[in-house]
Coordinates of N, CA and C in Angstrom, one line a residue:
X1 N 27.2 82.1 97.8 CA 27.4 82.1 99.2 C 28.6 81.2 99.2
X2 N 29.5 81.4 100.1 CA 30.5 80.3 100.7 C 29.8 79.1 101.2
X3 N 30.7 77.8 100.9 CA 30.5 76.9 101.7 C 30.7 77.0 103.0
X4 N 31.3 77.8 103.4 CA 32.0 77.8 105.0 C 30.9 79.0 105.7
X5 N 30.4 80.0 104.6 CA 29.2 80.5 105.2 C 27.9 79.8 105.2
X6 N 27.8 78.9 104.7 CA 26.7 78.2 104.7 C 26.7 77.0 105.6
X7 N 27.5 76.5 106.0 CA 27.8 76.0 106.9 C 27.5 76.4 108.5
X8 N 28.4 77.3 108.2 CA 28.2 78.5 109.4 C 26.8 78.6 109.9
X9 N 25.8 78.9 108.9 CA 24.3 79.2 109.2 C 23.7 78.0 109.4
X10 N 23.7 76.7 108.5 CA 23.1 75.7 109.3 C 23.8 75.7 110.6
X11 N 24.7 75.5 111.2 CA 25.2 75.2 112.7 C 24.7 76.5 113.5
X12 N 24.5 77.6 113.4 CA 23.8 78.5 113.8 C 22.2 78.4 114.0
X13 N 21.6 77.7 112.8 CA 20.4 77.8 112.9 C 20.3 76.1 114.2
X14 N 20.3 75.3 113.8 CA 20.6 74.0 114.7 C 20.9 74.2 116.0
X15 N 21.7 75.5 116.7 CA 22.2 75.9 117.8 C 20.6 76.3 118.2
X16 N 20.3 77.5 117.5 CA 18.9 78.1 117.8 C 17.8 77.3 118.1
X17 N 17.6 75.9 117.5 CA 16.4 74.9 117.2 C 16.9 74.2 118.8
X18 N 18.0 74.2 119.0 CA 18.5 73.2 120.0 C 18.0 73.9 121.3
X19 N 18.6 75.1 121.4 CA 18.2 76.0 122.7 C 16.5 76.2 122.8
X20 N 16.1 76.4 121.6 CA 14.4 76.2 121.6 C 13.8 75.3 122.0
X21 N 14.3 74.1 121.8 CA 13.7 72.8 122.1 C 13.8 72.6 123.7
X22 N 15.0 73.1 124.1 CA 15.5 72.7 125.2 C 14.9 73.7 126.3
X23 N 14.3 74.9 126.3 CA 13.7 75.9 126.9 C 12.4 75.5 126.6
X24 N 11.8 74.7 125.4 CA 10.2 74.5 125.3 C 10.0 73.6 126.3
X25 N 11.4 72.3 126.2 CA 11.0 71.0 127.2 C 11.1 71.6 128.7
X26 N 11.9 71.8 129.2 CA 12.0 72.1 130.6 C 11.3 73.5 131.3
X27 N 10.8 74.3 130.5 CA 9.8 75.4 131.0 C 8.3 75.1 130.4
X28 N 8.2 74.4 129.6 CA 6.9 74.0 128.9 C 6.5 73.0 129.5
X29 N 7.2 71.7 128.9 CA 6.6 70.3 129.1 C 7.0 70.0 130.7
X30 N 7.9 70.2 131.2 CA 8.0 70.0 132.5 C 7.2 70.7 133.8
X31 N 7.1 71.7 133.4 CA 6.2 72.8 134.5 C 4.7 72.1 134.2
X32 N 4.3 72.0 132.4 CA 2.8 71.5 133.0 C 2.7 70.2 133.3
X33 N 3.5 69.1 133.5 CA 3.2 68.0 134.1 C 3.6 68.1 135.5
X34 N 4.5 69.2 136.1 CA 4.3 69.6 137.7 C 3.4 68.8 138.4
X35 N 1.9 69.5 138.1 CA 0.8 68.9 139.0 C 0.4 67.0 139.1
X36 N 0.8 67.0 137.8 CA 1.1 64.8 138.0 C 2.0 64.7 139.1
X37 N 3.0 65.2 138.6 CA 4.3 64.8 139.6 C 4.2 65.2 141.2
X38 N 3.4 66.1 141.5 CA 3.1 66.3 142.7 C 1.9 65.9 143.4
X39 N 1.0 65.4 142.5 CA -0.2 64.4 142.7 C 0.5 63.1 143.2
X40 N 1.8 62.5 142.7 CA 2.3 61.5 143.0 C 3.1 60.7 144.3
X41 N 3.7 62.1 144.1 CA 4.3 62.8 145.7 C 3.5 62.6 147.0
X42 N 2.1 63.4 146.6 CA 1.1 63.6 147.7 C 0.8 62.2 148.1
X43 N 0.8 61.5 146.9 CA 0.2 60.2 147.2 C 1.0 59.1 147.9
X44 N 2.2 59.7 147.5 CA 3.9 58.5 148.2 C 3.3 58.8 149.7
X45 N 3.5 60.1 149.8 CA 3.7 60.6 151.5 C 2.1 60.2 152.4
X46 N 0.9 60.0 151.2 CA -0.4 59.5 152.4 C -0.1 57.8 152.1
X47 N 0.3 57.3 151.6 CA 0.5 55.7 151.4 C -1.0 55.4 150.5
X48 N -1.2 56.3 149.4 CA -2.5 56.0 148.6 C -2.1 55.3 147.5
X49 N -3.2 54.8 146.5 CA -2.8 54.3 145.3 C -1.9 55.5 144.5
X50 N -0.4 54.6 144.0 CA 0.5 55.4 143.0 C 0.9 54.7 141.8
X51 N -0.5 54.2 141.4 CA -0.3 53.4 140.0 C -0.4 54.6 138.9
X52 N -0.1 54.4 137.7 CA -0.2 55.3 136.7 C -1.5 55.5 136.4
X53 N -2.6 54.6 136.3 CA -3.9 55.1 135.9 C -4.7 55.7 137.1
X54 N -4.6 55.9 138.4 CA -4.8 56.6 139.4 C -4.3 58.0 139.6
X55 N -3.0 58.2 138.8 CA -2.6 59.5 138.6 C -2.9 60.1 137.2
X56 N -3.3 59.6 136.1 CA -3.6 60.5 135.1 C -5.0 59.7 134.5
X57 N -5.7 58.8 135.4 CA -6.9 58.0 134.5 C -8.2 58.9 134.8
X58 N -8.1 60.1 135.2 CA -9.2 61.1 135.5 C -9.1 62.5 134.0
X59 N -8.3 62.0 133.3 CA -7.6 63.0 132.2 C -6.8 64.2 132.2
X60 N -6.0 63.8 133.7 CA -4.9 65.0 133.7 C -4.4 65.5 132.7
X61 N -3.9 64.6 132.2 CA -2.8 64.6 130.9 C -3.6 65.0 129.8
X62 N -4.5 65.1 129.6 CA -5.3 65.5 128.4 C -5.4 66.8 128.4
X63 N -5.5 67.7 129.9 CA -5.1 69.0 130.1 C -3.8 69.9 129.5
X64 N -3.1 68.7 130.2 CA -1.6 69.1 130.3 C -1.1 69.2 128.0
X65 N -1.8 68.1 127.8 CA -1.4 67.8 126.3 C -2.2 69.1 125.3
X66 N -3.4 69.5 125.6 CA -4.3 70.5 125.4 C -3.3 71.7 125.1
X67 N -2.9 71.7 126.5 CA -1.8 73.5 126.4 C -0.7 73.0 125.7
X68 N 0.1 72.3 125.5 CA 1.4 72.0 125.1 C 1.0 72.2 123.5
X69 N -0.2 71.4 122.9 CA -0.2 71.5 121.5 C -1.0 72.6 120.9
X70 N -1.4 73.9 122.4 CA -1.8 75.0 121.7 C -0.2 75.7 121.6
X71 N 0.4 75.5 122.3 CA 1.7 76.4 122.4 C 2.5 76.2 121.4
X72 N 2.5 74.6 120.6 CA 2.9 74.9 119.3 C 2.4 75.0 118.2
X73 N 1.2 75.4 118.1 CA 0.3 75.8 117.4 C 0.6 77.5 117.2
X74 N 0.9 78.0 118.1 CA 1.1 79.5 118.8 C 2.5 79.5 118.0
X75 N 3.5 78.8 118.2 CA 4.8 79.1 117.6 C 4.7 79.2 116.2
X76 N 4.1 78.4 115.4 CA 4.3 78.6 114.0 C 3.3 79.7 113.3
X77 N 2.6 80.3 114.3 CA 1.5 81.4 114.0 C 2.6 82.9 114.3
X78 N 3.3 82.7 115.1 CA 4.5 83.3 115.7 C 5.1 84.0 114.4
X79 N 5.8 82.9 113.4 CA 6.5 83.3 112.6 C 5.9 84.0 111.0
X80 N 6.0 84.5 110.2 CA 5.6 84.6 108.9 C 6.6 84.3 107.8
X81 N 7.0 83.1 108.3 CA 8.0 82.7 107.3 C 7.3 81.9 105.9
X82 N 7.9 82.0 104.8 CA 7.0 81.6 103.6 C 7.9 80.0 103.2
X83 N 8.8 79.4 104.1 CA 9.4 78.4 103.7 C 8.3 77.1 104.4
X84 N 8.3 76.2 103.5 CA 7.8 75.0 104.4 C 6.5 75.2 104.6
X85 N 5.9 75.6 104.1 CA 4.1 76.1 104.3 C 3.3 74.8 104.7
X86 N 3.5 73.4 103.5 CA 2.8 72.4 103.5 C 3.4 71.8 105.0
X87 N 4.2 71.7 105.4 CA 4.8 70.9 107.0 C 3.7 71.8 107.9
X88 N 4.0 73.3 107.9 CA 3.6 74.3 108.8 C 1.8 73.8 108.9
X89 N 1.5 73.9 107.8 CA 0.1 73.5 107.4 C -0.5 72.4 108.4
X90 N 0.5 71.9 108.0 CA 0.2 70.0 108.7 C 0.3 70.2 110.0
X91 N 0.9 70.6 110.5 CA 1.1 70.8 111.8 C 0.4 71.8 112.3
X92 N 0.0 72.9 111.8 CA -1.3 73.6 112.2 C -2.6 72.6 112.6
X93 N -2.5 72.0 111.5 CA -3.8 71.2 111.5 C -4.1 70.1 112.5
X94 N -3.0 69.6 112.8 CA -2.7 68.4 113.8 C -2.8 68.9 115.1
X95 N -2.1 69.8 115.4 CA -1.9 70.7 116.6 C -3.2 71.1 116.7
X96 N -4.6 71.4 115.9 CA -5.5 72.1 116.5 C -6.5 70.9 116.7
X97 N -6.4 69.6 116.1 CA -7.0 68.9 116.5 C -6.4 68.1 117.6
X98 N -5.5 68.2 118.0 CA -5.3 67.7 119.5 C -5.9 68.3 120.3
X99 N -5.8 69.5 120.3 CA -6.4 70.7 121.2 C -7.8 70.2 121.3
X100 N -8.4 70.2 119.9 CA -9.8 69.8 120.3 C -10.1 68.5 121.2
X101 N -9.5 67.3 120.1 CA -9.7 65.8 120.7 C -9.4 66.1 122.1
X102 N -8.3 66.5 122.5 CA -8.0 66.5 124.1 C -9.0 67.1 125.2
X103 N -9.2 68.1 125.2 CA -10.2 69.2 125.2 C -11.8 68.6 125.3
X104 N -12.1 68.2 124.1 CA -13.3 67.4 124.2 C -13.0 66.2 125.4
X105 N -12.2 65.3 124.8 CA -12.2 63.9 126.1 C -12.2 64.8 127.5
X106 N -11.3 65.1 127.8 CA -11.3 65.8 129.3 C -13.0 66.3 129.7
X107 N -13.6 67.3 129.0 CA -14.7 67.7 129.0 C -16.0 66.3 129.4
X108 N -15.6 65.6 128.6 CA -16.4 64.0 128.4 C -16.4 63.6 129.9
X109 N -15.0 63.4 130.5 CA -14.6 63.0 131.4 C -15.2 63.3 132.7
X110 N -14.8 65.2 132.8 CA -15.5 65.6 133.7 C -16.6 65.5 134.3
X111 N -17.5 65.5 133.0 CA -19.1 65.5 132.9 C -19.3 64.1 133.6
X112 N -18.7 63.1 133.4 CA -19.0 61.7 133.7 C -18.9 61.4 135.1
X113 N -17.7 62.4 135.6 CA -17.3 62.2 137.0 C -18.7 63.3 137.9
X114 N -19.0 63.8 137.3 CA -19.8 64.8 138.0 C -21.2 64.4 137.9
X115 N -21.4 63.4 137.2 CA -23.0 63.1 137.2 C -22.5 61.3 137.9
X116 N -21.3 60.9 138.4 CA -21.1 60.0 139.1 C -21.3 58.4 137.9
X117 N -20.8 58.7 136.8 CA -21.0 57.7 136.0 C -19.4 56.8 136.0
X118 N -19.8 55.6 135.5 CA -18.3 54.8 135.4 C -17.2 55.2 134.4
X119 N -16.1 54.7 135.0 CA -15.2 55.3 133.8 C -14.2 53.9 133.8
X120 N -13.5 54.4 133.1 CA -12.4 53.0 133.1 C -11.0 53.7 133.1
X121 N -10.4 54.2 133.8 CA -9.4 54.8 134.2 C -8.2 54.2 133.4
X122 N -8.2 53.0 133.6 CA -7.1 52.5 132.5 C -7.3 52.5 130.9
X123 N -8.3 52.8 130.4 CA -8.2 53.1 129.0 C -8.0 54.6 128.9
X124 N -9.0 55.9 130.2 CA -8.4 56.7 129.9 C -6.6 57.1 130.2
X125 N -6.4 56.4 131.0 CA -4.5 56.6 131.1 C -3.9 56.5 130.0
X126 N -4.1 54.9 129.3 CA -3.6 54.6 128.1 C -3.3 55.6 127.1
X127 N -5.0 56.2 126.6 CA -5.4 57.1 125.6 C -5.0 58.1 125.7
X128 N -4.9 59.0 126.8 CA -4.2 60.0 127.1 C -2.7 60.2 127.2
X129 N -2.4 58.9 127.5 CA -0.8 58.7 127.2 C -0.4 59.0 126.1
X130 N -1.2 58.0 124.8 CA -0.9 58.2 123.3 C -0.8 59.5 123.2
X131 N -2.0 60.4 123.5 CA -2.2 61.8 122.8 C -1.5 62.6 123.3
X132 N -0.9 62.4 124.6 CA 0.4 63.0 125.0 C 1.7 63.0 124.2
X133 N 1.8 61.4 123.7 CA 3.1 61.6 123.2 C 3.0 62.0 121.4
X134 N 1.5 61.9 120.9 CA 1.6 62.5 119.9 C 1.5 64.3 119.9
X135 N 1.0 64.7 121.3 CA 1.2 65.9 121.2 C 2.4 66.5 121.5
X136 N 3.4 65.6 121.7 CA 4.8 66.0 122.3 C 5.4 66.1 121.1
X137 N 5.2 65.3 120.1 CA 5.7 64.9 118.5 C 5.5 66.2 117.8
X138 N 4.2 66.4 117.9 CA 4.0 67.6 117.0 C 4.2 68.7 117.6
X139 N 4.1 68.5 118.5 CA 4.7 70.5 119.3 C 6.2 70.3 119.1
X140 N 6.7 69.2 119.6 CA 8.4 69.3 119.1 C 8.4 69.8 117.7
X141 N 7.9 69.1 116.6 CA 8.3 69.5 115.4 C 7.6 70.6 115.1
X142 N 7.0 71.3 115.7 CA 6.5 72.6 115.4 C 7.3 73.4 115.9
X143 N 8.1 73.3 116.9 CA 9.1 74.4 117.6 C 10.2 74.5 116.5
X144 N 10.6 73.2 116.0 CA 11.8 73.2 114.7 C 11.3 74.0 113.5
X145 N 10.4 73.4 113.1 CA 10.0 74.1 111.8 C 10.1 75.9 112.0
X146 N 9.8 76.4 113.1 CA 9.3 77.6 113.5 C 10.4 78.1 113.1
X147 N 11.5 77.6 113.6 CA 13.1 78.1 113.7 C 13.4 78.2 112.4
X148 N 13.2 77.5 111.0 CA 13.5 77.3 110.4 C 13.1 78.4 108.9
X149 N 14.3 79.6 108.6 CA 13.9 80.8 107.9 C 14.3 80.5 106.5

């Protein structure tokens, strides 16, 4: 294989990865967090509390995280590539763990709200933000690895 053609192939792969990441971010992540932004706008127009804890302190970000993590796992399952088997396995495992953890925690929060039990909205906001960050990293890496042929 000629050096020029290998460089062209690498350039083409990175172009595909950038396009896929942009599509994932703008049409996956941004649209997924849109209800939280809408909640913030609603709170602003009603002059109610717009603190971060008030906006995501009931687990809303956990639902978003579960959806994004599941999409990342789906990207890896959509390809039947033999390269990078170990990283793919690790990303699938991490993605599934994030889906389960986010879903369980949201279900627990919803149950506590229904039973009128007290919750620490600050802890929920902080913890769900950490899970969201982990989900973005894992899902973004899944998008990248799914394009490596």
